[in-house]
């Protein structure tokens, strides 16, 4: 395994007012930062505002550069009406080459399904972009009940174990695909 850190972009996919995504993103980001060799970059779509990005603008170029520089991604997504948020789809669709030959993992939350229906649809979207999704994910069923007022998990063991598995898979894929892209650029 490479000693050089890889860049993990954590994409916060919800932009709704009153969203729960920052609680989950903060928990996951703190956890990911304890894993070597990861350098975490949080991309909050509420700040990026994908619907306002125009090709060639400074904001577009900044977003494209952050995605391009990432070696792997974790998408944090809620499930809205059995799917993922429209701003997330728009942000993904703004780019193409920047996603190619890179691994994507998922942290989802929602009602009884824990956001897993949104994740299954996102897998199809990323496959079309020639990205590799990892099998295991972190899922929070009825997430608001699982965290305390300070944003800490009441019972961290199950989510921590799932996050460790996800990060182990992402690390293998991120380092392997980064080395492969350096040896032979992807031409998909």
Coordinates of N, CA and C in Angstrom, one line a residue:
X1 N 0.8 -1.2 0.0 CA 0.0 0.0 0.0 C 0.9 1.2 0.0
X2 N 0.5 2.2 -0.7 CA 1.3 3.5 -0.9 C 1.4 4.2 0.5
X3 N 2.5 4.8 0.7 CA 2.7 5.6 1.9 C 2.2 7.0 1.7
X4 N 1.9 7.4 0.5 CA 1.4 8.8 0.2 C -0.1 8.8 0.4
X5 N -0.5 9.9 1.1 CA -2.0 10.0 1.4 C -2.7 10.1 0.1
X6 N -3.9 9.6 0.1 CA -4.8 9.8 -1.1 C -5.9 10.8 -0.7
X7 N -6.4 11.5 -1.7 CA -7.4 12.6 -1.4 C -8.7 11.9 -1.5
X8 N -9.5 12.0 -0.4 CA -10.9 11.6 -0.3 C -11.8 12.8 -0.3
X9 N -12.6 12.9 -1.3 CA -13.6 14.0 -1.3 C -14.9 13.5 -0.7
X10 N -15.3 14.1 0.4 CA -16.6 13.7 1.0 C -17.6 14.7 0.5
X11 N -18.6 14.2 -0.3 CA -19.6 15.1 -0.9 C -20.9 15.1 -0.2
X12 N -21.2 16.2 0.4 CA -22.5 16.3 1.1 C -23.6 16.6 0.1
X13 N -24.5 15.7 -0.1 CA -25.4 15.7 -1.2 C -26.7 16.4 -1.0
X14 N -27.0 16.8 0.3 CA -28.3 17.5 0.6 C -28.1 19.0 0.6
X15 N -29.0 19.7 0.1 CA -29.0 21.2 0.2 C -30.3 21.7 0.9
X16 N -31.1 20.9 1.3 CA -32.4 21.3 1.9 C -32.2 22.1 3.2
X17 N -33.0 23.1 3.4 CA -33.0 23.8 4.7 C -33.4 22.9 5.8
X18 N -32.6 22.9 6.9 CA -32.9 22.1 8.0 C -32.4 20.6 7.8
X19 N -31.5 20.5 6.9 CA -31.0 19.1 6.5 C -30.2 18.5 7.7
X20 N -30.2 17.2 7.7 CA -29.5 16.4 8.7 C -28.1 16.0 8.3
X21 N -27.8 16.3 7.0 CA -26.5 15.8 6.4 C -25.3 16.3 7.1
X22 N -25.2 17.6 7.6 CA -24.0 18.0 8.3 C -23.6 17.2 9.5
X23 N -24.7 16.7 10.2 CA -24.4 15.9 11.4 C -23.7 14.6 11.0
X24 N -24.2 14.0 10.0 CA -23.6 12.7 9.5 C -22.2 13.0 8.8
X25 N -22.1 14.1 8.1 CA -20.9 14.4 7.4 C -19.8 14.7 8.5
X26 N -20.1 15.4 9.5 CA -19.1 15.7 10.6 C -18.7 14.4 11.3
X27 N -19.6 13.5 11.6 CA -19.3 12.2 12.2 C -18.3 11.4 11.2
X28 N -18.7 11.3 10.0 CA -17.9 10.5 9.1 C -16.6 11.1 8.8
X29 N -16.5 12.4 8.6 CA -15.3 13.1 8.4 C -14.3 12.9 9.5
X30 N -14.8 13.1 10.7 CA -13.9 12.9 11.9 C -13.4 11.5 11.9
X31 N -14.2 10.5 11.6 CA -13.8 9.2 11.6 C -12.8 8.9 10.5
X32 N -13.1 9.4 9.3 CA -12.2 9.2 8.2 C -10.8 9.8 8.4
X33 N -10.7 10.9 9.1 CA -9.5 11.6 9.3 C -8.6 10.8 10.3
X34 N -9.1 9.8 11.0 CA -8.3 8.9 11.9 C -7.6 7.8 11.1
X35 N -8.0 7.6 9.8 CA -7.5 6.6 9.0 C -6.4 7.1 8.1
X36 N -5.2 6.5 8.2 CA -4.1 6.8 7.3 C -4.3 5.9 6.1
X37 N -3.9 6.3 5.0 CA -3.3 7.5 4.5 C -4.3 8.4 3.8
X38 N -5.2 9.0 4.5 CA -6.3 9.8 3.9 C -6.2 11.3 4.1
X39 N -6.3 12.1 3.1 CA -6.4 13.5 3.2 C -7.9 13.9 2.8
X40 N -8.7 14.4 3.7 CA -10.1 14.6 3.5 C -10.4 16.0 3.0
X41 N -11.2 16.1 1.9 CA -11.7 17.4 1.4 C -13.2 17.3 1.4
X42 N -13.9 18.1 2.2 CA -15.3 18.1 2.3 C -15.9 19.1 1.2
X43 N -16.7 18.5 0.4 CA -17.4 19.4 -0.7 C -18.9 19.4 -0.3
X44 N -19.3 20.5 0.2 CA -20.7 20.7 0.6 C -21.5 21.3 -0.5
X45 N -22.4 20.6 -1.1 CA -23.2 21.1 -2.2 C -24.0 22.3 -1.9
X46 N -24.3 22.5 -0.6 CA -25.0 23.7 -0.2 C -24.2 24.9 -0.3
X47 N -22.9 24.8 -0.2 CA -21.9 25.9 -0.5 C -21.5 26.0 -1.9
X48 N -21.4 24.9 -2.6 CA -21.0 24.8 -4.0 C -22.1 25.4 -4.9
X49 N -23.4 25.1 -4.5 CA -24.5 25.6 -5.2 C -24.5 25.2 -6.7
X50 N -24.6 23.9 -7.0 CA -24.4 23.4 -8.3 C -25.3 24.0 -9.4
X51 N -26.5 24.4 -9.1 CA -27.4 24.9 -10.1 C -26.9 26.3 -10.6
X52 N -26.0 26.9 -9.8 CA -25.5 28.2 -10.2 C -24.2 28.1 -10.9
X53 N -23.6 27.0 -11.0 CA -22.3 26.8 -11.7 C -22.5 26.9 -13.2
X54 N -21.7 27.7 -13.8 CA -21.7 27.9 -15.2 C -20.3 27.5 -15.8
X55 N -20.3 26.7 -16.8 CA -19.1 26.2 -17.4 C -18.1 27.3 -17.7
X56 N -16.9 27.2 -17.2 CA -15.9 28.2 -17.5 C -15.8 29.2 -16.4
X57 N -16.8 29.3 -15.5 CA -16.7 30.3 -14.4 C -15.7 29.8 -13.3
X58 N -15.2 30.8 -12.5 CA -14.3 30.5 -11.5 C -14.8 29.4 -10.5
X59 N -16.1 29.5 -10.2 CA -16.7 28.6 -9.2 C -16.8 27.2 -9.9
X60 N -17.1 27.1 -11.1 CA -17.2 25.8 -11.8 C -15.8 25.2 -11.9
X61 N -14.8 26.0 -12.2 CA -13.4 25.5 -12.3 C -12.9 25.0 -11.0
X62 N -13.3 25.7 -9.9 CA -12.9 25.3 -8.6 C -13.5 24.0 -8.2
X63 N -14.8 23.8 -8.5 CA -15.5 22.5 -8.2 C -14.9 21.4 -9.0
X64 N -14.7 21.6 -10.3 CA -14.1 20.6 -11.2 C -12.7 20.2 -10.7
X65 N -11.9 21.2 -10.3 CA -10.5 20.9 -9.8 C -10.6 20.0 -8.6
X66 N -11.4 20.3 -7.6 CA -11.5 19.5 -6.4 C -11.9 18.1 -6.7
X67 N -12.9 17.9 -7.6 CA -13.3 16.6 -8.0 C -12.1 15.9 -8.7
X68 N -11.5 16.6 -9.6 CA -10.4 16.0 -10.4 C -9.2 15.6 -9.5
X69 N -8.9 16.4 -8.5 CA -7.8 16.1 -7.6 C -8.1 14.9 -6.6
X70 N -9.3 14.6 -6.4 CA -9.7 13.5 -5.5 C -9.3 12.2 -6.1
X71 N -8.9 11.3 -5.3 CA -8.6 9.9 -5.7 C -9.7 9.0 -5.4
X72 N -10.6 9.4 -4.5 CA -11.8 8.6 -4.1 C -12.9 9.6 -3.6
X73 N -14.1 9.1 -3.5 CA -15.2 9.9 -3.1 C -16.1 9.1 -2.1
X74 N -16.6 9.8 -1.1 CA -17.7 9.3 -0.3 C -18.9 10.3 -0.5
X75 N -20.0 9.8 -1.0 CA -21.2 10.6 -1.2 C -22.1 10.4 0.0
X76 N -22.4 11.5 0.7 CA -23.3 11.4 1.8 C -24.7 11.9 1.3
X77 N -25.6 10.9 1.3 CA -26.9 11.2 0.7 C -28.1 10.8 1.5
X78 N -29.1 11.7 1.6 CA -30.4 11.3 2.1 C -31.2 10.5 1.1
X79 N -32.2 10.0 1.5 CA -33.2 9.4 0.5 C -34.4 10.2 0.6
X80 N -34.7 10.9 -0.6 CA -36.0 11.7 -0.7 C -36.8 11.0 -1.7
X81 N -38.0 10.6 -1.4 CA -39.0 10.0 -2.3 C -38.4 8.8 -3.0
X82 N -37.7 7.9 -2.3 CA -37.1 6.7 -2.9 C -35.9 7.0 -3.8
X83 N -35.3 8.2 -3.7 CA -34.2 8.5 -4.6 C -33.2 9.5 -3.9
X84 N -32.3 10.0 -4.6 CA -31.3 10.9 -4.1 C -31.7 12.4 -4.5
X85 N -31.1 13.4 -3.9 CA -31.5 14.8 -4.2 C -31.1 15.2 -5.6
X86 N -31.9 16.0 -6.1 CA -31.7 16.6 -7.5 C -30.4 17.4 -7.6
X87 N -30.0 18.2 -6.6 CA -28.8 19.0 -6.7 C -27.6 18.1 -6.7
X88 N -27.6 16.9 -6.1 CA -26.5 15.9 -6.2 C -26.4 15.4 -7.6
X89 N -27.5 15.1 -8.2 CA -27.5 14.6 -9.6 C -26.9 15.6 -10.5
X90 N -27.3 16.9 -10.3 CA -26.9 18.0 -11.2 C -25.3 18.1 -11.0
X91 N -24.9 18.1 -9.7 CA -23.4 18.2 -9.5 C -22.6 17.1 -10.1
X92 N -23.1 15.9 -10.1 CA -22.5 14.8 -10.7 C -22.4 15.0 -12.2
X93 N -23.5 15.4 -12.8 CA -23.7 15.5 -14.2 C -22.9 16.7 -14.8
X94 N -22.5 17.6 -14.0 CA -21.7 18.7 -14.5 C -20.3 18.3 -15.0
X95 N -19.8 17.2 -14.5 CA -18.5 16.7 -14.8 C -18.5 15.3 -15.4
X96 N -17.4 14.9 -16.1 CA -17.4 13.6 -16.6 C -16.0 12.9 -16.3
X97 N -15.0 13.4 -17.0 CA -13.7 12.9 -16.9 C -13.2 12.8 -15.5
X98 N -13.6 13.8 -14.7 CA -13.0 13.9 -13.3 C -13.5 12.8 -12.4
X99 N -14.5 12.1 -12.8 CA -15.0 11.0 -12.0 C -14.4 9.6 -12.4
X100 N -13.9 9.6 -13.6 CA -13.5 8.3 -14.2 C -12.3 7.6 -13.5
X101 N -12.5 6.3 -13.4 CA -11.5 5.4 -12.9 C -11.1 5.7 -11.4
X102 N -12.1 6.1 -10.7 CA -12.0 6.4 -9.3 C -13.1 5.7 -8.5
X103 N -12.8 5.3 -7.2 CA -13.8 4.6 -6.4 C -14.7 5.6 -5.7
X104 N -16.0 5.1 -5.5 CA -17.0 5.9 -4.9 C -17.6 5.0 -3.8
X105 N -17.7 5.6 -2.6 CA -18.4 4.9 -1.5 C -19.6 5.8 -1.1
X106 N -20.5 5.2 -0.2 CA -21.7 5.9 0.1 C -22.0 5.8 1.6
X107 N -22.4 6.9 2.2 CA -23.0 7.0 3.5 C -24.4 7.6 3.3
X108 N -25.4 6.8 3.7 CA -26.8 7.2 3.4 C -27.6 7.3 4.7
X109 N -28.7 8.0 4.6 CA -29.6 8.1 5.7 C -31.0 8.3 5.2
X110 N -31.9 8.0 6.1 CA -33.3 8.2 5.7 C -34.2 7.5 6.6
X111 N -35.4 7.2 6.2 CA -36.4 6.5 7.0 C -36.0 5.1 7.2
X112 N -37.0 4.2 7.1 CA -36.7 2.8 7.4 C -35.7 2.1 6.5
X113 N -35.5 2.7 5.3 CA -34.6 2.0 4.4 C -33.1 2.6 4.6
X114 N -33.0 3.6 5.4 CA -31.7 4.1 5.7 C -31.0 4.7 4.4
X115 N -31.7 5.1 3.4 CA -31.2 5.7 2.2 C -30.6 4.7 1.2
X116 N -30.8 3.5 1.4 CA -30.2 2.5 0.5 C -30.8 2.5 -0.9
X117 N -32.1 2.9 -1.0 CA -32.6 3.0 -2.4 C -32.0 4.2 -3.2
X118 N -31.6 5.2 -2.5 CA -30.8 6.3 -3.1 C -29.5 5.8 -3.6
X119 N -28.8 5.0 -2.7 CA -27.5 4.5 -3.0 C -27.6 3.6 -4.3
X120 N -28.6 2.7 -4.3 CA -28.7 1.8 -5.5 C -28.8 2.6 -6.8
X121 N -29.5 3.7 -6.8 CA -29.6 4.5 -8.0 C -28.3 5.3 -8.3
X122 N -27.6 5.7 -7.3 CA -26.4 6.4 -7.5 C -25.3 5.5 -8.1
X123 N -25.4 4.2 -7.7 CA -24.4 3.2 -8.3 C -24.6 3.2 -9.8
X124 N -25.8 3.3 -10.3 CA -26.0 3.3 -11.8 C -25.5 4.5 -12.4
X125 N -25.6 5.6 -11.8 CA -25.1 6.9 -12.3 C -23.6 6.9 -12.4
X126 N -23.0 6.5 -11.3 CA -21.5 6.4 -11.3 C -20.9 5.4 -12.3
X127 N -21.6 4.3 -12.4 CA -21.2 3.3 -13.4 C -21.1 3.9 -14.8
X128 N -22.1 4.7 -15.1 CA -22.1 5.3 -16.5 C -21.0 6.3 -16.6
X129 N -20.5 6.8 -15.5 CA -19.3 7.8 -15.6 C -18.0 7.0 -15.5
X130 N -18.0 5.7 -15.5 CA -16.8 4.9 -15.4 C -16.1 5.0 -14.1
X131 N -16.9 5.2 -13.0 CA -16.4 5.2 -11.7 C -16.7 3.8 -11.1
X132 N -15.9 3.4 -10.1 CA -16.1 2.1 -9.4 C -16.7 2.3 -8.1
X133 N -17.9 1.8 -7.9 CA -18.5 1.9 -6.5 C -18.1 0.7 -5.7
X134 N -17.8 1.0 -4.4 CA -17.4 -0.1 -3.5 C -18.7 -0.7 -3.0
X135 N -18.6 -2.0 -2.6 CA -19.8 -2.7 -2.2 C -20.4 -2.3 -0.9
X136 N -19.6 -2.2 0.1 CA -20.1 -1.9 1.4 C -20.4 -0.4 1.6
X137 N -21.3 0.0 2.4 CA -21.7 1.3 2.7 C -22.0 1.5 4.1
X138 N -22.3 2.7 4.5 CA -22.7 3.1 5.9 C -24.2 3.6 5.7
X139 N -25.1 3.0 6.5 CA -26.5 3.4 6.3 C -27.1 3.7 7.7
X140 N -27.8 4.8 7.8 CA -28.4 5.2 9.0 C -29.9 5.2 8.9
X141 N -30.6 4.2 9.5 CA -32.1 4.1 9.5 C -32.6 5.1 10.6
X142 N -33.5 5.9 10.2 CA -34.1 6.9 11.2 C -33.0 7.6 11.9
X143 N -32.1 8.2 11.1 CA -30.9 8.8 11.6 C -31.0 9.8 12.8
X144 N -32.1 10.6 12.8 CA -32.3 11.6 13.8 C -32.3 10.9 15.2
X145 N -32.8 9.7 15.3 CA -32.8 9.0 16.6 C -31.5 8.4 17.0
X146 N -30.5 8.3 16.1 CA -29.3 7.6 16.4 C -28.2 8.6 17.0
X147 N -28.4 9.9 16.8 CA -27.4 10.8 17.2 C -27.9 11.7 18.4
X148 N -27.0 12.1 19.3 CA -27.5 13.0 20.4 C -27.4 14.4 19.9
X149 N -27.7 15.3 20.8 CA -27.8 16.8 20.5 C -26.4 17.3 20.1
X150 N -25.3 16.7 20.5 CA -24.0 17.1 20.1 C -23.5 16.5 18.8
X151 N -24.3 15.7 18.2 CA -23.9 15.0 16.9 C -23.1 13.8 17.1
X152 N -23.1 13.2 18.3 CA -22.4 11.9 18.6 C -23.4 10.8 18.5
X153 N -22.9 9.7 17.9 CA -23.8 8.5 17.9 C -24.0 8.0 19.3
X154 N -25.2 7.6 19.5 CA -25.6 7.0 20.8 C -24.9 5.6 21.0
X155 N -24.9 4.9 19.9 CA -24.2 3.6 19.9 C -23.3 3.5 18.7
X156 N -22.1 3.9 18.9 CA -21.2 4.1 17.7 C -20.7 2.8 17.1
X157 N -20.7 1.7 17.8 CA -20.1 0.5 17.3 C -20.5 0.0 15.9
X158 N -21.8 -0.1 15.6 CA -22.2 -0.6 14.3 C -21.7 0.3 13.2
X159 N -22.0 1.6 13.3 CA -21.6 2.5 12.2 C -20.1 2.6 12.1
X160 N -19.4 2.6 13.2 CA -17.9 2.6 13.1 C -17.4 1.4 12.4
X161 N -17.9 0.3 12.7 CA -17.5 -0.9 12.0 C -17.8 -0.8 10.5
X162 N -18.9 -0.4 10.1 CA -19.3 -0.2 8.7 C -18.4 0.8 8.0
X163 N -18.1 1.9 8.7 CA -17.2 3.0 8.2 C -15.8 2.4 8.0
X164 N -15.3 1.6 8.9 CA -14.0 1.1 8.8 C -13.9 0.1 7.5
X165 N -14.9 -0.7 7.3 CA -15.0 -1.5 6.2 C -15.0 -0.7 4.9
X166 N -15.9 0.3 4.8 CA -16.0 1.2 3.7 C -14.6 1.9 3.4
X167 N -14.0 2.4 4.4 CA -12.7 3.1 4.3 C -11.6 2.1 3.8
X168 N -11.6 0.9 4.3 CA -10.6 -0.1 3.9 C -10.8 -0.4 2.4
X169 N -12.0 -0.6 2.0 CA -12.3 -0.8 0.6 C -11.9 0.4 -0.3
X170 N -12.2 1.6 0.1 CA -11.9 2.8 -0.6 C -10.4 3.0 -0.7
X171 N -9.7 2.7 0.4 CA -8.2 2.9 0.4 C -7.6 1.9 -0.6
X172 N -8.0 0.7 -0.7 CA -7.4 -0.2 -1.6 C -7.7 0.3 -3.1
X173 N -8.9 0.6 -3.3 CA -9.3 1.0 -4.7 C -8.6 2.4 -5.0
X174 N -8.6 3.3 -4.1 CA -8.0 4.6 -4.4 C -6.5 4.5 -4.7
X175 N -5.8 3.8 -3.9 CA -4.4 3.7 -4.2 C -4.1 2.9 -5.4
X176 N -4.8 1.8 -5.6 CA -4.6 1.0 -6.8 C -5.0 1.7 -8.1
X177 N -6.1 2.4 -8.1 CA -6.5 3.1 -9.3 C -5.6 4.3 -9.6
X178 N -5.2 5.0 -8.5 CA -4.3 6.1 -8.7 C -3.0 5.7 -9.4
X179 N -2.4 4.6 -8.9 CA -1.2 4.0 -9.5 C -1.5 3.6 -10.9
X180 N -2.6 3.0 -11.2 CA -3.0 2.6 -12.6 C -3.1 3.8 -13.5
X181 N -3.8 4.8 -13.0 CA -4.0 6.0 -13.8 C -2.6 6.7 -14.1
X182 N -1.7 6.6 -13.2 CA -0.4 7.2 -13.4 C 0.4 6.4 -14.4
X183 N 0.3 5.1 -14.4 CA 1.0 4.2 -15.3 C 0.4 4.2 -16.7
X184 N -0.9 4.3 -16.7 CA -1.6 4.3 -18.0 C -2.9 5.0 -17.9
X185 N -3.0 6.3 -18.4 CA -4.2 7.1 -18.3 C -5.4 6.4 -18.8
X186 N -6.5 6.6 -18.1 CA -7.8 5.9 -18.4 C -8.4 6.6 -19.7
X187 N -8.8 5.8 -20.6 CA -9.4 6.4 -21.8 C -10.8 6.1 -22.1
X188 N -11.6 6.0 -21.1 CA -13.0 5.6 -21.2 C -13.9 6.6 -21.8

